[in-house]
């Protein structure tokens, strides 16, 4: 466990955030349960903001067009 | 000092500028590839911010309206299929001018909300507080973002669309609401109704933070609102075209409005030469968005007149530069009256200095070939002598500050327009064909 600096993520937390985003993206692409898919898309929007705000690599504008129907 | 997002708000300047450029390049690439409008305006292969500003033309409102008109409602402007939009908003438009229409994805709204959170957190808002947004919750984007931001921060929101001022005052006192979002004009209206109802807001309500956005205001107006509510007033601003909050006032330095530089790349340009002005000089804010994907802005000539100062002149530790005094005026707000330059904020500053003025309207007219100022003032119901004294004081102050003695007319209480949104109090009724040196 890395010591935390107040206000900043630890490297472990950064890794967890990136992993969570990737997992959610995978789910968003393959999930066909409308209720789950809608929740996953909402989570993806949230996690993208978190990554973006921490200057971590993330995909920008991955789905610029019409989102697949839930 | 704590921040909503320490990494973004305190990033050392060279890193911040490099980050902005990476994001600007990505945003521009997205626009170039998905928006026919931007494909025509943004060249490929941009390699630096200097090249970006040299090669991307300034964007004026008329350009956006023309892009919309190609195929209404959105035309060629959006960078997404509008079917992917989670929300439509639009400006009010004016006679002869259609509104600017925006379309945002769910991700855009998450970002937009976050910009409001940045402002509210800086202003001291914390989880567990109660907030009320005095706003119509309609097609106009306005304070929608503040509603979501309060929820996101763990506050309890009281949406007050459709409530009249008396009911809103009732909510403030009954629920001990600590955070309020409104325009300065509407704050003045609430104060007036509270006086009529015999409610002392500073004593009977519990407001701590007022986020008063959307209008340039005078220091005098801010002070009057703070005194009446017993709360600190903070400035903040965003636009429908941009989609989020682009500046917020810092508690560490009065009137210092930090630019949310993690989300925008701002230039300040001389309106005559189009060249960048140095820190401390007035110029027009030109903004490019780094975050939004539905509709995007690059080098938008906002018409906001600002004075930019370096971040280190504020003691809060943020590395974001600030606009001293926020938006000082709109570039076309300045009026020449008998050679003197006058802005709506200057007039407001003079009039609000006179105790007892509830509302006013100022008109510049030509009388016998001479510029004159006509002030219509609602000062409640002063007796004959009181009214004459108030009119005299107002005229004297106006003459001292602005150089012209206005005609002052006291009007019946409640007869001047009140608004929940932006108020226009200075009207130029002179013949536009006559030059006003
Ligand atoms: Zn500051």
Coordinates of C-alpha atoms and ligand atoms in Angstrom, one line a residue:
Chain A
X1 CA 0.0 0.0 0.0
X2 CA 1.5 3.4 -1.0
X3 CA 1.1 6.2 1.4
X4 CA -1.6 8.6 0.3
X5 CA -1.1 12.3 -0.4
X6 CA -4.1 14.2 0.7
X7 CA -6.2 15.1 -2.4
X8 CA -4.3 12.8 -4.7
X9 CA -4.9 9.2 -5.7
X10 CA -2.3 6.6 -4.9
X11 CA -0.9 4.6 -7.8
X12 CA -3.0 1.6 -6.6
X13 CA -6.1 3.8 -6.8
X14 CA -5.2 5.1 -10.2
X15 CA -4.8 1.5 -11.4
X16 CA -8.1 0.5 -9.9
X17 CA -9.8 3.4 -11.6
X18 CA -8.4 2.5 -15.0
X19 CA -9.3 -1.2 -14.5
X20 CA -12.9 -0.2 -13.4
X21 CA -13.3 1.9 -16.5
X22 CA -12.1 -0.8 -18.8
X23 CA -14.4 -3.4 -17.2
X24 CA -17.3 -1.1 -17.6
X25 CA -16.5 -0.4 -21.2
X26 CA -16.3 -4.1 -21.9
X27 CA -19.7 -4.6 -20.2
X28 CA -21.2 -1.7 -22.2
X29 CA -20.1 -3.2 -25.5
X30 CA -21.4 -6.7 -24.8
X31 CA -24.3 -6.5 -22.4
X32 CA -27.8 -7.0 -23.8
X33 CA -29.8 -6.7 -20.6
X34 CA -31.4 -3.2 -21.0
X35 CA -31.4 -2.4 -17.3
X36 CA -27.8 -3.4 -16.7
X37 CA -26.6 -1.8 -19.9
X38 CA -28.2 1.5 -19.0
X39 CA -26.6 1.4 -15.6
X40 CA -23.2 0.5 -17.1
X41 CA -23.4 3.4 -19.6
X42 CA -24.1 5.8 -16.8
X43 CA -21.2 4.4 -14.9
X44 CA -19.0 4.7 -17.9
X45 CA -19.8 8.4 -18.2
X46 CA -18.9 8.9 -14.5
X47 CA -15.7 6.9 -14.7
X48 CA -14.6 8.7 -17.8
X49 CA -14.9 12.0 -16.0
X50 CA -12.9 10.7 -13.1
X51 CA -10.1 9.5 -15.3
X52 CA -10.1 12.7 -17.4
X53 CA -9.9 14.8 -14.3
X54 CA -6.9 12.9 -13.0
X55 CA -5.0 13.3 -16.3
X56 CA -5.1 9.5 -16.8
X57 CA -5.2 7.9 -20.2
X58 CA -8.7 7.2 -21.3
X59 CA -10.6 6.9 -24.6
X60 CA -12.0 10.2 -25.7
X61 CA -15.2 10.4 -27.6
X62 CA -15.4 6.6 -28.0
X63 CA -19.0 6.6 -29.2
X64 CA -19.6 9.9 -31.0
X65 CA -22.6 8.6 -32.9
X66 CA -25.8 7.1 -31.8
X67 CA -25.4 4.9 -28.8
X68 CA -26.5 1.3 -29.3
X69 CA -30.1 0.8 -28.1
X70 CA -30.1 -0.4 -24.5
Chain B
X1 CA -7.0 24.6 1.7
X2 CA -8.9 21.7 0.1
X3 CA -10.0 21.4 -3.5
X4 CA -12.7 19.5 -5.4
X5 CA -10.0 18.1 -7.6
X6 CA -6.5 18.8 -6.2
X7 CA -4.7 17.3 -9.2
X8 CA -6.4 19.4 -11.8
X9 CA -6.6 22.6 -9.7
X10 CA -3.1 22.8 -8.5
X11 CA -1.2 21.2 -11.3
X12 CA 2.1 23.1 -11.9
X13 CA 1.6 25.6 -14.7
X14 CA 3.9 24.0 -17.3
X15 CA 2.2 20.6 -16.8
X16 CA -1.2 22.2 -16.9
X17 CA -0.4 23.9 -20.2
X18 CA 0.9 20.7 -21.7
X19 CA -2.3 18.9 -20.5
X20 CA -4.5 21.6 -22.0
X21 CA -2.8 21.2 -25.3
X22 CA -3.1 17.4 -25.4
X23 CA -6.8 17.8 -24.6
X24 CA -7.3 20.7 -27.1
X25 CA -5.7 18.7 -29.9
X26 CA -7.9 15.7 -29.1
X27 CA -11.1 17.8 -28.9
X28 CA -10.2 19.5 -32.2
X29 CA -9.6 16.1 -33.9
X30 CA -13.0 14.9 -32.7
X31 CA -14.6 18.0 -34.1
X32 CA -12.8 17.8 -37.4
X33 CA -13.8 14.2 -37.9
X34 CA -17.4 14.4 -36.8
X35 CA -18.7 18.0 -37.4
X36 CA -18.9 19.3 -41.0
X37 CA -18.9 22.8 -39.6
X38 CA -15.6 22.3 -37.8
X39 CA -14.1 20.2 -40.6
X40 CA -14.2 23.4 -42.6
X41 CA -12.6 25.6 -39.9
X42 CA -9.9 23.4 -38.2
X43 CA -6.9 22.3 -40.3
X44 CA -5.3 19.0 -39.6
X45 CA -1.9 18.5 -38.2
X46 CA -1.9 21.3 -35.7
X47 CA 1.3 21.1 -33.7
X48 CA 1.1 23.8 -31.0
X49 CA -1.2 26.2 -29.2
X50 CA 0.4 29.0 -31.2
X51 CA -0.4 27.3 -34.5
X52 CA -3.9 26.6 -33.2
X53 CA -4.6 30.3 -32.6
X54 CA -2.9 31.3 -35.8
X55 CA -4.8 28.9 -38.0
X56 CA -8.3 28.4 -36.5
X57 CA -10.5 31.4 -37.2
X58 CA -12.5 33.2 -34.5
X59 CA -16.0 31.9 -34.0
X60 CA -18.8 34.5 -33.7
X61 CA -22.4 33.8 -32.7
X62 CA -23.5 34.6 -36.3
X63 CA -21.3 31.7 -37.5
X64 CA -23.1 29.3 -35.1
X65 CA -26.5 30.6 -36.2
X66 CA -25.5 30.2 -39.9
X67 CA -24.3 26.6 -39.2
X68 CA -27.7 25.8 -37.6
X69 CA -29.6 27.4 -40.4
X70 CA -28.0 24.9 -42.9
X71 CA -30.4 22.2 -41.6
X72 CA -32.3 23.1 -38.5
X73 CA -32.5 22.5 -35.6
X74 CA -28.8 21.8 -35.1
X75 CA -27.3 22.1 -38.6
X76 CA -23.7 21.2 -39.2
X77 CA -22.4 22.3 -35.7
X78 CA -22.8 19.1 -33.6
X79 CA -19.9 16.6 -33.4
X80 CA -22.3 13.7 -32.6
X81 CA -25.4 12.3 -34.2
X82 CA -28.1 14.4 -32.4
X83 CA -29.9 11.1 -31.6
X84 CA -27.1 10.4 -29.1
X85 CA -27.9 13.6 -27.3
X86 CA -29.3 13.2 -23.8
X87 CA -30.5 16.8 -23.5
X88 CA -31.5 19.7 -25.7
X89 CA -31.0 23.3 -24.5
X90 CA -31.3 26.7 -26.1
X91 CA -30.7 30.3 -25.5
X92 CA -33.7 32.6 -25.4
X93 CA -33.0 34.2 -28.8
X94 CA -34.0 37.7 -29.7
X95 CA -36.5 39.2 -32.1
X96 CA -35.2 38.3 -35.6
X97 CA -32.5 36.0 -34.2
X98 CA -33.1 32.3 -33.6
X99 CA -31.8 30.7 -30.4
X100 CA -28.5 28.9 -30.2
X101 CA -29.4 25.3 -29.7
X102 CA -27.1 22.8 -27.9
X103 CA -27.2 19.1 -27.7
X104 CA -25.3 17.2 -25.0
X105 CA -24.4 13.6 -24.3
X106 CA -24.8 12.0 -20.9
X107 CA -21.0 12.3 -20.6
X108 CA -21.3 16.1 -21.3
X109 CA -23.7 16.5 -18.5
X110 CA -21.4 14.6 -16.1
X111 CA -18.6 17.0 -17.1
X112 CA -20.8 20.1 -16.9
X113 CA -22.0 19.1 -13.4
X114 CA -18.4 18.6 -12.3
X115 CA -17.5 22.2 -13.3
X116 CA -20.3 23.4 -11.0
X117 CA -19.0 21.1 -8.2
X118 CA -15.6 22.7 -8.6
X119 CA -17.1 26.2 -8.1
X120 CA -19.4 25.2 -5.2
X121 CA -16.7 23.2 -3.4
X122 CA -14.4 26.2 -3.6
X123 CA -17.1 28.4 -2.2
X124 CA -17.3 26.1 0.9
X125 CA -20.3 24.0 0.0
X126 CA -20.1 20.5 1.5
X127 CA -22.0 17.3 1.7
X128 CA -25.0 17.3 4.1
X129 CA -26.0 20.9 3.4
X130 CA -29.2 22.0 1.8
X131 CA -29.4 23.9 -1.4
X132 CA -32.1 25.8 -3.4
X133 CA -31.9 26.7 -7.0
X134 CA -34.1 29.7 -8.0
X135 CA -34.5 28.9 -11.6
X136 CA -37.2 27.9 -14.1
X137 CA -35.7 24.5 -15.0
X138 CA -36.7 25.0 -18.6
X139 CA -35.1 25.0 -22.0
X140 CA -32.5 27.5 -20.9
X141 CA -29.5 25.7 -19.4
X142 CA -29.0 28.2 -16.6
X143 CA -28.7 26.6 -13.2
X144 CA -29.6 23.0 -14.2
X145 CA -25.9 22.2 -13.6
X146 CA -26.0 23.6 -10.1
X147 CA -29.0 21.3 -9.3
X148 CA -27.1 18.3 -10.4
X149 CA -23.9 19.5 -8.7
X150 CA -25.6 19.8 -5.3
X151 CA -26.9 16.2 -5.6
X152 CA -23.5 15.0 -6.7
X153 CA -21.8 16.6 -3.8
X154 CA -24.2 15.0 -1.3
X155 CA -26.4 18.0 -0.6
X156 CA -30.1 18.0 -0.5
X157 CA -31.7 20.0 -3.2
X158 CA -34.9 22.0 -3.2
X159 CA -35.9 22.5 -6.8
X160 CA -37.9 25.7 -6.8
X161 CA -39.2 26.1 -10.4
X162 CA -42.6 27.5 -10.5
X163 CA -42.6 28.8 -6.9
X164 CA -43.1 32.5 -6.4
X165 CA -40.7 34.6 -4.3
X166 CA -42.8 34.4 -1.1
X167 CA -42.8 30.6 -1.3
X168 CA -39.1 30.5 -1.9
X169 CA -38.5 32.7 1.2
X170 CA -40.7 30.3 3.1
X171 CA -38.5 27.4 2.1
X172 CA -35.4 29.3 3.0
X173 CA -36.6 30.0 6.5
X174 CA -38.4 26.7 7.2
X175 CA -35.7 24.3 6.0
X176 CA -32.7 26.4 7.0
X177 CA -31.3 26.2 3.5
X178 CA -27.6 27.0 3.4
X179 CA -26.8 27.3 -0.3
X180 CA -28.7 29.3 -2.9
X181 CA -28.2 29.7 -6.6
X182 CA -29.7 32.7 -8.4
X183 CA -29.0 35.8 -10.5
X184 CA -28.1 39.1 -8.7
X185 CA -31.3 40.6 -10.1
X186 CA -33.4 37.9 -8.5
X187 CA -31.5 38.2 -5.2
X188 CA -32.6 41.8 -5.1
X189 CA -36.2 40.8 -5.9
X190 CA -36.1 38.2 -3.0
X191 CA -34.8 40.9 -0.7
X192 CA -37.6 43.2 -1.7
X193 CA -40.3 40.6 -1.1
X194 CA -38.8 39.6 2.2
X195 CA -39.0 43.3 3.3
X196 CA -42.6 43.4 2.3
X197 CA -43.3 40.2 4.2
X198 CA -41.5 41.5 7.3
X199 CA -38.9 38.7 7.0
X200 CA -35.3 39.5 8.1
X201 CA -33.4 37.0 5.9
X202 CA -30.1 37.5 7.7
X203 CA -31.7 36.6 11.0
X204 CA -34.6 34.2 10.1
X205 CA -33.0 32.2 7.2
X206 CA -29.7 30.3 7.4
X207 CA -28.1 31.0 4.0
X208 CA -24.3 30.8 4.1
X209 CA -23.3 30.7 0.4
X210 CA -25.0 32.4 -2.5
X211 CA -23.9 31.5 -6.0
X212 CA -25.0 34.5 -8.0
X213 CA -24.3 34.0 -11.6
X214 CA -25.2 35.1 -15.1
X215 CA -24.9 38.9 -14.8
X216 CA -22.1 41.4 -14.3
X217 CA -22.9 43.3 -11.1
X218 CA -21.4 46.1 -9.1
X219 CA -19.6 45.6 -5.8
X220 CA -22.4 47.7 -4.2
X221 CA -25.0 45.2 -5.4
X222 CA -22.9 42.3 -4.0
X223 CA -22.5 44.0 -0.7
X224 CA -26.3 44.7 -0.4
X225 CA -27.1 41.1 -1.1
X226 CA -24.5 39.9 1.4
X227 CA -25.9 42.2 4.1
X228 CA -29.5 41.3 3.5
X229 CA -28.9 37.5 3.5
X230 CA -26.1 37.5 6.0
X231 CA -24.2 35.3 3.5
X232 CA -21.2 35.4 1.3
X233 CA -22.0 36.0 -2.4
X234 CA -19.8 34.2 -5.0
X235 CA -19.7 35.0 -8.7
X236 CA -19.7 32.2 -11.3
X237 CA -20.5 32.0 -15.0
X238 CA -21.1 29.5 -17.8
X239 CA -22.9 29.7 -21.1
X240 CA -25.2 27.5 -23.2
X241 CA -22.6 27.6 -26.0
X242 CA -19.8 26.4 -23.8
X243 CA -21.9 24.0 -21.7
X244 CA -20.4 24.3 -18.2
X245 CA -19.0 26.7 -15.7
X246 CA -15.9 28.4 -17.0
X247 CA -15.1 30.6 -14.0
X248 CA -15.8 30.9 -10.3
X249 CA -14.9 33.4 -7.6
X250 CA -12.3 32.3 -5.1
X251 CA -12.9 32.8 -1.4
X252 CA -9.2 33.7 -1.0
X253 CA -9.4 36.9 -3.0
X254 CA -12.5 39.0 -3.5
X255 CA -13.5 39.2 -7.2
X256 CA -10.8 36.8 -8.4
X257 CA -12.7 34.4 -10.7
X258 CA -10.5 31.4 -11.5
X259 CA -10.8 30.1 -15.0
X260 CA -11.6 26.4 -15.0
X261 CA -8.5 25.7 -17.1
X262 CA -8.8 22.0 -17.0
X263 CA -11.8 22.4 -19.3
X264 CA -11.1 25.4 -21.4
X265 CA -8.3 27.1 -23.2
X266 CA -8.9 30.9 -22.9
X267 CA -7.3 33.7 -24.8
X268 CA -7.8 37.4 -24.0
X269 CA -7.7 39.5 -27.2
X270 CA -7.7 43.2 -28.0
X271 CA -11.1 43.9 -29.6
X272 CA -9.5 46.3 -32.1
X273 CA -6.3 44.5 -33.2
X274 CA -7.3 40.9 -32.4
X275 CA -3.9 40.4 -30.7
X276 CA -3.5 38.8 -27.3
X277 CA -3.3 41.4 -24.5
X278 CA -0.9 41.0 -21.5
X279 CA -2.0 40.1 -18.0
X280 CA -3.8 43.1 -16.4
X281 CA -5.1 44.6 -19.6
X282 CA -8.8 44.5 -20.7
X283 CA -9.7 42.4 -23.6
X284 CA -12.3 40.0 -25.0
X285 CA -12.5 36.5 -23.7
X286 CA -12.0 33.9 -26.5
X287 CA -12.6 30.4 -25.4
X288 CA -12.0 26.9 -26.7
X289 CA -13.6 23.9 -24.9
X290 CA -11.6 20.8 -24.0
X291 CA -14.2 18.5 -22.6
X292 CA -17.6 18.6 -24.3
X293 CA -18.3 16.2 -27.2
X294 CA -21.9 17.0 -28.3
X295 CA -21.4 20.5 -29.6
X296 CA -17.9 22.1 -29.4
X297 CA -16.4 25.5 -29.3
X298 CA -13.1 26.6 -30.7
X299 CA -11.9 30.2 -30.4
X300 CA -15.3 31.5 -29.5
X301 CA -15.4 35.3 -29.4
X302 CA -17.6 35.6 -26.3
X303 CA -17.9 39.4 -26.3
X304 CA -17.1 39.2 -22.5
X305 CA -14.7 41.9 -21.5
X306 CA -12.2 40.6 -18.8
X307 CA -8.9 41.3 -17.2
X308 CA -6.8 38.2 -16.7
X309 CA -4.3 37.9 -13.9
X310 CA -1.8 35.2 -13.1
X311 CA -2.8 32.5 -10.7
X312 CA -0.1 33.3 -8.1
X313 CA -1.7 36.6 -7.4
X314 CA -4.4 34.7 -5.5
X315 CA -3.3 32.9 -2.4
X316 CA -5.5 29.8 -2.7
X317 CA -2.8 27.6 -4.3
X318 CA -4.7 27.0 -7.5
X319 CA -2.7 27.1 -10.6
X320 CA -5.6 28.5 -12.7
X321 CA -5.4 32.1 -13.7
X322 CA -8.2 34.4 -12.8
X323 CA -10.4 37.1 -14.2
X324 CA -10.2 40.1 -11.9
X325 CA -13.8 41.1 -11.3
X326 CA -15.2 38.3 -13.5
X327 CA -16.9 39.5 -16.6
X328 CA -16.7 43.3 -16.4
X329 CA -19.2 44.0 -19.2
X330 CA -20.1 42.9 -22.7
X331 CA -18.0 44.4 -25.4
X332 CA -20.9 46.3 -26.9
X333 CA -22.3 47.4 -23.5
X334 CA -20.2 50.6 -23.3
X335 CA -22.2 53.7 -24.1
X336 CA -20.8 57.2 -24.8
X337 CA -22.8 59.9 -23.1
X338 CA -21.6 63.4 -23.9
X339 CA -18.1 61.9 -24.3
X340 CA -18.1 59.9 -21.1
X341 CA -17.9 56.1 -21.3
X342 CA -20.7 54.5 -19.3
X343 CA -21.5 50.9 -18.6
X344 CA -24.6 49.3 -17.0
X345 CA -22.5 48.3 -14.0
X346 CA -21.3 51.9 -13.4
X347 CA -24.9 53.1 -13.4
X348 CA -25.9 50.3 -11.1
X349 CA -23.1 51.1 -8.7
X350 CA -24.3 54.7 -8.4
X351 CA -28.0 54.0 -8.0
X352 CA -27.6 51.1 -5.5
X353 CA -25.5 53.5 -3.3
X354 CA -28.7 55.4 -2.5
X355 CA -30.6 53.7 0.3
X356 CA -34.2 52.9 -0.4
X357 CA -33.9 52.2 -4.1
X358 CA -35.7 48.9 -4.8
X359 CA -35.5 48.9 -8.6
X360 CA -34.6 51.3 -11.4
X361 CA -34.5 51.7 -15.2
X362 CA -32.1 54.1 -16.9
X363 CA -32.6 55.5 -20.4
X364 CA -30.3 57.5 -22.6
X365 CA -32.2 59.9 -24.8
X366 CA -31.6 62.8 -27.1
X367 CA -33.4 65.9 -25.9
X368 CA -33.0 69.1 -28.0
X369 CA -29.9 67.5 -29.6
X370 CA -28.2 66.7 -26.3
X371 CA -27.7 63.3 -24.6
X372 CA -29.7 63.0 -21.4
X373 CA -30.2 60.3 -18.9
X374 CA -33.7 59.6 -17.5
X375 CA -33.8 57.5 -14.3
X376 CA -37.1 55.9 -13.3
X377 CA -36.8 54.8 -9.7
X378 CA -39.0 52.6 -7.5
X379 CA -38.1 53.7 -3.9
X380 CA -41.3 52.3 -2.3
X381 CA -43.5 55.1 -1.0
X382 CA -41.4 57.9 0.4
X383 CA -43.3 61.0 1.5
X384 CA -43.1 64.2 -0.6
X385 CA -40.0 65.6 1.1
X386 CA -38.3 62.1 1.4
X387 CA -38.9 61.5 -2.3
X388 CA -37.4 64.9 -3.3
X389 CA -34.4 64.2 -1.1
X390 CA -33.8 60.8 -2.6
X391 CA -34.1 62.2 -6.1
X392 CA -31.7 65.0 -5.3
X393 CA -29.1 62.6 -3.8
X394 CA -29.4 60.2 -6.7
X395 CA -28.9 63.1 -9.2
X396 CA -25.9 64.4 -7.3
X397 CA -24.2 61.1 -7.0
X398 CA -24.8 60.4 -10.7
X399 CA -23.4 63.7 -11.7
X400 CA -20.3 63.2 -9.5
X401 CA -19.6 59.6 -10.8
X402 CA -20.6 59.9 -14.4
X403 CA -20.5 63.6 -15.2
X404 CA -24.2 64.1 -16.2
X405 CA -27.1 65.2 -14.1
X406 CA -29.9 62.8 -14.8
X407 CA -33.6 63.5 -14.7
X408 CA -35.0 61.4 -11.8
X409 CA -38.6 60.2 -11.8
X410 CA -40.1 58.3 -8.9
X411 CA -42.5 55.7 -10.0
X412 CA -45.2 53.8 -8.1
X413 CA -44.0 50.8 -6.1
X414 CA -43.9 47.5 -8.2
X415 CA -44.3 49.3 -11.5
X416 CA -40.9 48.5 -12.9
X417 CA -40.1 45.0 -14.3
X418 CA -38.7 42.4 -11.9
X419 CA -37.0 39.3 -13.3
X420 CA -35.9 35.9 -12.2
X421 CA -33.2 35.9 -14.8
X422 CA -31.0 38.7 -16.3
X423 CA -32.2 42.2 -16.1
X424 CA -31.6 45.0 -18.5
X425 CA -31.5 48.3 -16.8
X426 CA -29.7 50.6 -19.1
X427 CA -31.4 51.4 -22.4
X428 CA -30.0 53.5 -25.2
X429 CA -33.0 55.2 -26.8
X430 CA -31.0 57.6 -29.0
X431 CA -31.3 57.5 -32.7
X432 CA -28.7 54.9 -33.8
X433 CA -27.9 57.0 -36.9
X434 CA -26.6 59.8 -34.8
X435 CA -23.0 59.4 -33.8
X436 CA -22.2 59.6 -30.0
X437 CA -18.6 60.7 -29.6
Ligands
LIG1 ZN1 -7.8 31.5 -5.6

